[in-house]
Amino acid sequence: MKQTTLAKAVSGIGIGLHKGEPIKIRLEPLEANSGIVFYRSDVGLSVQALPQNVVNTQMATVIGNASHYISTIEHLLSAVYAYGIDNIRIVVDGAEVPVMDGSSASFCMMLDEAGIRKLEATKRLLVIKKEIEVSEGTKFVRVSPSSKPTYNFMIDFNHPSIGKQEYSFEFSKRNFIEEIAKARTFGFLKDVQMLRSRGLALGGSLDNAVVMDETKILNPEGLRFSNEFVRHKILDAIGDLSLLGAPFLGDYTSHAGSHNLNHELTKAILRDPSNYEIKTLSAEKAVEFERVYA
């Protein structure tokens, strides 16, 4: 099974969720063994999407260094991972990846336009060998060995529009596009007002998030799925775990997980080499795994 990149470069523009400013984005092909590289053209910052480069996980997954950062990378990374892309350069001219409609759908459209090209180098998989869990009170995220990757998520919000939701998602590109990619980020009106007082969420609107007051959803069009909230949590998790640096073979389970717990999980996995094995697939297994990205 071969590594992949984009067949051609594609560009777009959107609003940054937190600063509310227009952000230009360009997705470019990269050669084999380059990985996923973000580049901020306004300050000349180049940074790989790896756990050691994560600098903040409070409101989104943020990578960078002591001087500059790139925020809200998880929705784009979720689509890149689902499309099986190993090598890509993501160029933005500001401190955020544009939020688009709050989901991964726009990024899927960009990747469809770019197309995928196979490279000569062999794709490497990170195979989970034992159960690893990270917890915080009653919240936890966990990976365990599996031959067919699944994402299992449960949330429980004290809000009439959310409540308790569970979803199990068998990972494949097709399933991602149909079941996960369109699920939007969500928040509460009281939190948006608080964040804006701190100079954050300035680009947030009913066009790029599901917003709720104390009793109801404010978006006039309603939800895209009856359980859109938990589906978006899976979308986030796929993007966050893509920072492992290779497609991983294992099951992911979470109860009320977060960007921070996902980040701590990636670090816990990589901390002990006995947790995983980097391997290539036999010809027979490679054909089977390629169907996941068909």
Coordinates of C-alpha atoms in Angstrom, one line a residue:
M1 CA 0.0 0.0 0.0
K2 CA 1.5 3.3 -1.1
Q3 CA 1.7 6.7 0.5
T4 CA -0.4 9.5 -1.0
T5 CA -0.5 13.2 -1.6
L6 CA -2.6 15.6 -3.6
A7 CA -2.8 15.5 -7.3
K8 CA -2.8 19.3 -7.5
A9 CA -2.9 22.3 -5.3
V10 CA -6.2 23.9 -4.4
S11 CA -7.1 27.2 -2.6
G12 CA -10.0 28.6 -0.7
I13 CA -10.9 31.4 1.8
G14 CA -13.0 31.5 4.9
I15 CA -13.5 33.3 8.3
G16 CA -11.3 32.5 11.3
L17 CA -13.6 31.4 14.2
H18 CA -11.8 33.3 16.9
K19 CA -10.5 36.4 15.3
G20 CA -13.3 36.8 12.8
E21 CA -10.9 37.7 10.0
P22 CA -10.7 36.3 6.4
I23 CA -8.2 33.5 6.1
K24 CA -6.8 32.3 2.8
I25 CA -6.0 28.6 2.7
R26 CA -4.0 26.6 0.1
L27 CA -3.6 22.8 0.1
E28 CA -0.4 21.6 -1.7
P29 CA 1.1 18.3 -2.6
L30 CA 4.3 17.1 -0.8
E31 CA 6.8 14.4 -1.5
A32 CA 6.8 11.0 0.3
N33 CA 7.7 10.9 4.0
S34 CA 7.0 14.6 4.5
G35 CA 3.9 14.1 6.7
I36 CA 1.4 16.9 7.3
V37 CA 3.0 20.3 7.4
F38 CA 1.3 23.6 8.2
Y39 CA 2.8 26.9 7.0
R40 CA 1.8 30.4 8.1
S41 CA 2.8 32.6 5.1
D42 CA 2.3 35.8 7.1
V43 CA 5.1 35.0 9.6
G44 CA 7.0 32.2 7.9
L45 CA 6.1 29.6 10.4
S46 CA 6.4 25.9 9.3
V47 CA 5.2 23.3 11.8
Q48 CA 4.4 19.6 11.5
A49 CA 1.1 18.2 12.8
L50 CA 2.7 16.1 15.6
P51 CA 1.9 15.9 19.4
Q52 CA 5.1 17.7 20.4
N53 CA 4.0 20.7 18.5
V54 CA 0.7 21.2 20.2
V55 CA 0.7 24.4 22.3
N56 CA -2.9 24.7 23.4
T57 CA -6.1 22.5 23.6
Q58 CA -8.5 24.8 25.4
M59 CA -10.9 25.7 22.7
A60 CA -9.4 23.8 19.7
T61 CA -6.2 22.0 18.8
V62 CA -3.4 24.5 18.3
I63 CA 0.1 23.9 17.0
G64 CA 3.1 26.2 16.9
N65 CA 5.9 27.5 19.0
A66 CA 6.6 30.2 21.6
S67 CA 6.2 33.0 19.1
H68 CA 3.4 32.0 16.7
Y69 CA 0.6 29.4 16.4
I70 CA -2.0 28.0 14.1
S71 CA -5.4 27.3 15.7
T72 CA -8.5 25.1 14.9
I73 CA -6.7 22.5 12.8
E74 CA -8.8 19.5 13.8
H75 CA -11.7 19.9 11.3
L76 CA -9.3 20.0 8.3
L77 CA -7.1 17.2 9.7
S78 CA -10.2 15.0 10.2
A79 CA -10.9 15.3 6.4
V80 CA -7.2 14.8 5.5
Y81 CA -7.1 11.6 7.6
A82 CA -10.3 10.3 6.3
Y83 CA -9.1 10.7 2.7
G84 CA -5.9 8.7 3.6
I85 CA -3.6 11.6 2.7
D86 CA -0.1 11.0 4.1
N87 CA 1.8 14.1 2.8
I88 CA 0.3 17.6 2.4
R89 CA 1.3 21.2 3.0
I90 CA -1.4 23.4 4.4
V91 CA -0.7 27.1 3.9
V92 CA -2.7 29.8 5.7
D93 CA -2.1 33.5 5.9
G94 CA -3.2 33.9 9.5
A95 CA -3.3 32.3 13.0
E96 CA -6.3 30.0 12.2
V97 CA -7.5 27.5 9.8
P98 CA -10.8 29.0 8.5
V99 CA -13.9 27.5 10.2
M100 CA -15.9 27.3 7.0
D101 CA -19.4 26.0 8.0
G102 CA -18.1 24.5 11.3
S103 CA -17.7 21.0 9.9
S104 CA -15.3 19.1 7.6
A105 CA -17.6 19.3 4.5
S106 CA -15.9 22.2 2.8
F107 CA -12.5 20.6 3.3
C108 CA -13.8 17.4 1.7
M109 CA -14.9 19.4 -1.3
M110 CA -11.4 20.9 -1.6
L111 CA -9.8 17.5 -1.4
D112 CA -12.2 16.1 -4.0
E113 CA -11.1 19.0 -6.3
A114 CA -7.4 18.4 -5.6
G115 CA -7.6 14.6 -6.2
I116 CA -5.2 12.1 -4.7
R117 CA -1.9 10.8 -6.2
K118 CA -0.1 7.7 -5.1
L119 CA 3.6 7.9 -4.4
E120 CA 6.3 5.3 -4.6
A121 CA 6.9 5.1 -0.8
T122 CA 5.1 2.5 1.2
K123 CA 2.4 3.6 3.7
R124 CA 3.1 2.9 7.3
L125 CA 0.4 2.1 9.9
L126 CA 0.5 2.6 13.6
V127 CA -1.0 -0.6 15.0
I128 CA -2.3 -0.4 18.6
K129 CA -1.0 -3.4 20.6
K130 CA -2.7 -2.9 24.0
E131 CA -5.3 -0.8 25.7
I132 CA -4.3 2.8 26.6
E133 CA -6.6 5.1 28.5
V134 CA -6.4 8.7 29.7
S135 CA -9.0 10.0 32.1
E136 CA -10.0 13.2 34.0
G137 CA -12.6 12.4 36.7
T138 CA -15.4 10.6 34.9
K139 CA -14.2 11.7 31.5
F140 CA -11.9 9.4 29.5
V141 CA -10.5 8.5 26.1
R142 CA -9.2 5.1 25.2
V143 CA -7.7 3.1 22.3
S144 CA -7.6 -0.7 22.1
P145 CA -6.4 -3.2 19.6
S146 CA -8.7 -3.9 16.6
S147 CA -8.5 -5.1 13.0
K148 CA -11.4 -2.8 12.0
P149 CA -11.1 0.8 13.4
T150 CA -14.2 2.2 15.1
Y151 CA -14.9 5.4 17.0
N152 CA -17.3 5.1 19.9
F153 CA -18.3 8.3 21.7
M154 CA -20.8 9.1 24.4
I155 CA -21.7 12.6 25.6
D156 CA -24.2 13.8 28.3
F157 CA -25.1 17.5 28.4
N158 CA -27.6 18.9 30.8
H159 CA -29.5 20.6 27.9
P160 CA -32.9 19.6 26.4
S161 CA -31.5 19.8 22.9
I162 CA -28.6 17.4 23.6
G163 CA -28.9 15.2 26.7
K164 CA -27.2 11.8 26.4
Q165 CA -26.0 10.8 23.0
E166 CA -24.0 7.8 21.8
Y167 CA -22.6 6.9 18.4
S168 CA -20.4 4.2 17.0
F169 CA -18.7 4.8 13.7
E170 CA -16.9 2.2 11.7
F171 CA -14.1 4.1 10.0
S172 CA -13.9 4.5 6.2
K173 CA -13.7 7.4 3.8
R174 CA -17.2 6.8 2.5
N175 CA -18.7 6.4 6.0
F176 CA -16.9 9.6 7.1
I177 CA -18.4 11.6 4.2
E178 CA -21.9 10.3 4.8
E179 CA -22.0 10.1 8.6
I180 CA -19.4 12.5 10.1
A181 CA -18.1 15.2 7.8
K182 CA -21.2 17.4 7.8
A183 CA -21.6 17.5 11.6
R184 CA -20.9 21.1 12.9
T185 CA -19.2 22.4 15.9
F186 CA -21.6 23.6 18.6
G187 CA -21.7 26.0 21.6
F188 CA -23.9 27.8 24.0
L189 CA -24.9 31.5 23.6
K190 CA -23.8 32.4 27.1
D191 CA -20.3 30.9 26.4
V192 CA -20.1 32.8 23.1
Q193 CA -20.9 36.1 24.8
M194 CA -18.2 35.3 27.4
L195 CA -15.6 34.4 24.8
R196 CA -16.3 37.5 22.8
S197 CA -15.7 39.6 25.8
R198 CA -12.2 38.1 25.8
G199 CA -11.6 38.7 22.1
L200 CA -12.4 35.2 21.1
A201 CA -15.2 33.6 18.9
L202 CA -15.4 36.8 17.0
G203 CA -16.1 34.9 13.8
G204 CA -18.7 32.6 15.3
S205 CA -22.2 32.7 13.9
L206 CA -25.2 30.6 13.0
D207 CA -23.5 30.0 9.7
N208 CA -20.6 28.1 11.2
A209 CA -21.9 26.6 14.4
V210 CA -24.9 25.1 16.1
V211 CA -25.7 27.6 18.9
M212 CA -28.1 27.1 21.8
D213 CA -29.6 29.3 24.4
E214 CA -30.8 27.8 27.7
T215 CA -33.7 25.8 26.2
K216 CA -33.4 25.5 22.4
I217 CA -31.3 25.5 19.2
L218 CA -31.1 29.0 17.7
N219 CA -30.2 27.9 14.1
P220 CA -33.4 28.3 12.0
E221 CA -32.5 25.3 9.8
G222 CA -32.2 23.0 12.8
L223 CA -29.8 20.1 13.0
R224 CA -28.3 18.1 10.1
F225 CA -28.5 14.9 12.2
S226 CA -30.6 14.2 15.2
N227 CA -27.4 13.4 17.1
E228 CA -25.2 16.0 15.3
F229 CA -23.4 16.9 18.6
V230 CA -21.9 13.5 19.3
R231 CA -21.0 13.0 15.6
H232 CA -19.0 16.3 15.7
K233 CA -17.2 15.0 18.7
I234 CA -16.1 12.0 16.6
L235 CA -15.1 14.4 13.8
D236 CA -12.9 16.2 16.3
A237 CA -11.4 13.0 17.7
I238 CA -10.4 11.8 14.2
G239 CA -8.6 15.1 13.6
D240 CA -6.9 15.1 17.0
L241 CA -5.6 11.6 16.7
S242 CA -4.3 12.2 13.2
L243 CA -1.4 13.9 15.0
L244 CA 0.0 10.4 15.8
G245 CA 1.7 10.9 12.4
A246 CA 0.3 7.7 10.7
P247 CA -3.0 6.0 10.2
F248 CA -3.7 4.0 13.3
L249 CA -5.2 0.6 13.5
G250 CA -7.3 0.3 16.7
D251 CA -10.6 1.3 18.3
Y252 CA -11.2 4.6 19.9
T253 CA -13.7 5.0 22.8
S254 CA -14.6 8.1 24.7
H255 CA -16.9 9.3 27.4
A256 CA -17.1 13.1 27.3
G257 CA -13.7 13.4 25.7
S258 CA -12.0 16.7 24.8
H259 CA -9.2 18.1 22.7
N260 CA -7.0 18.0 25.7
L261 CA -7.7 14.4 26.6
N262 CA -7.2 13.4 22.9
H263 CA -3.8 15.2 23.0
E264 CA -2.9 13.5 26.2
L265 CA -3.9 10.1 24.6
T266 CA -1.6 10.7 21.6
K267 CA 1.3 11.4 24.0
A268 CA 0.5 8.4 26.1
I269 CA 0.5 6.1 23.1
L270 CA 3.8 7.3 21.7
R271 CA 5.5 7.5 25.1
D272 CA 5.9 3.7 25.4
P273 CA 7.0 1.8 22.3
S274 CA 5.4 -1.3 23.6
N275 CA 2.0 0.4 23.1
Y276 CA 2.2 0.2 19.3
E277 CA 4.0 -1.1 16.3
I278 CA 4.8 0.7 13.1
K279 CA 4.3 -1.7 10.2
T280 CA 3.5 -2.1 6.6
L281 CA 0.8 -4.4 5.4
S282 CA 1.0 -7.7 3.4
A283 CA -0.3 -7.5 -0.1
E284 CA -3.6 -9.1 1.0
K285 CA -4.1 -6.9 4.0
A286 CA -3.1 -3.8 1.9
V287 CA -5.9 -4.5 -0.6
E288 CA -8.4 -4.8 2.3
F289 CA -7.2 -1.6 3.9
E290 CA -7.2 0.3 0.7
R291 CA -11.0 -0.3 0.5
V292 CA -11.3 1.9 3.6
Y293 CA -10.1 4.9 1.6
A294 CA -12.1 4.0 -1.6

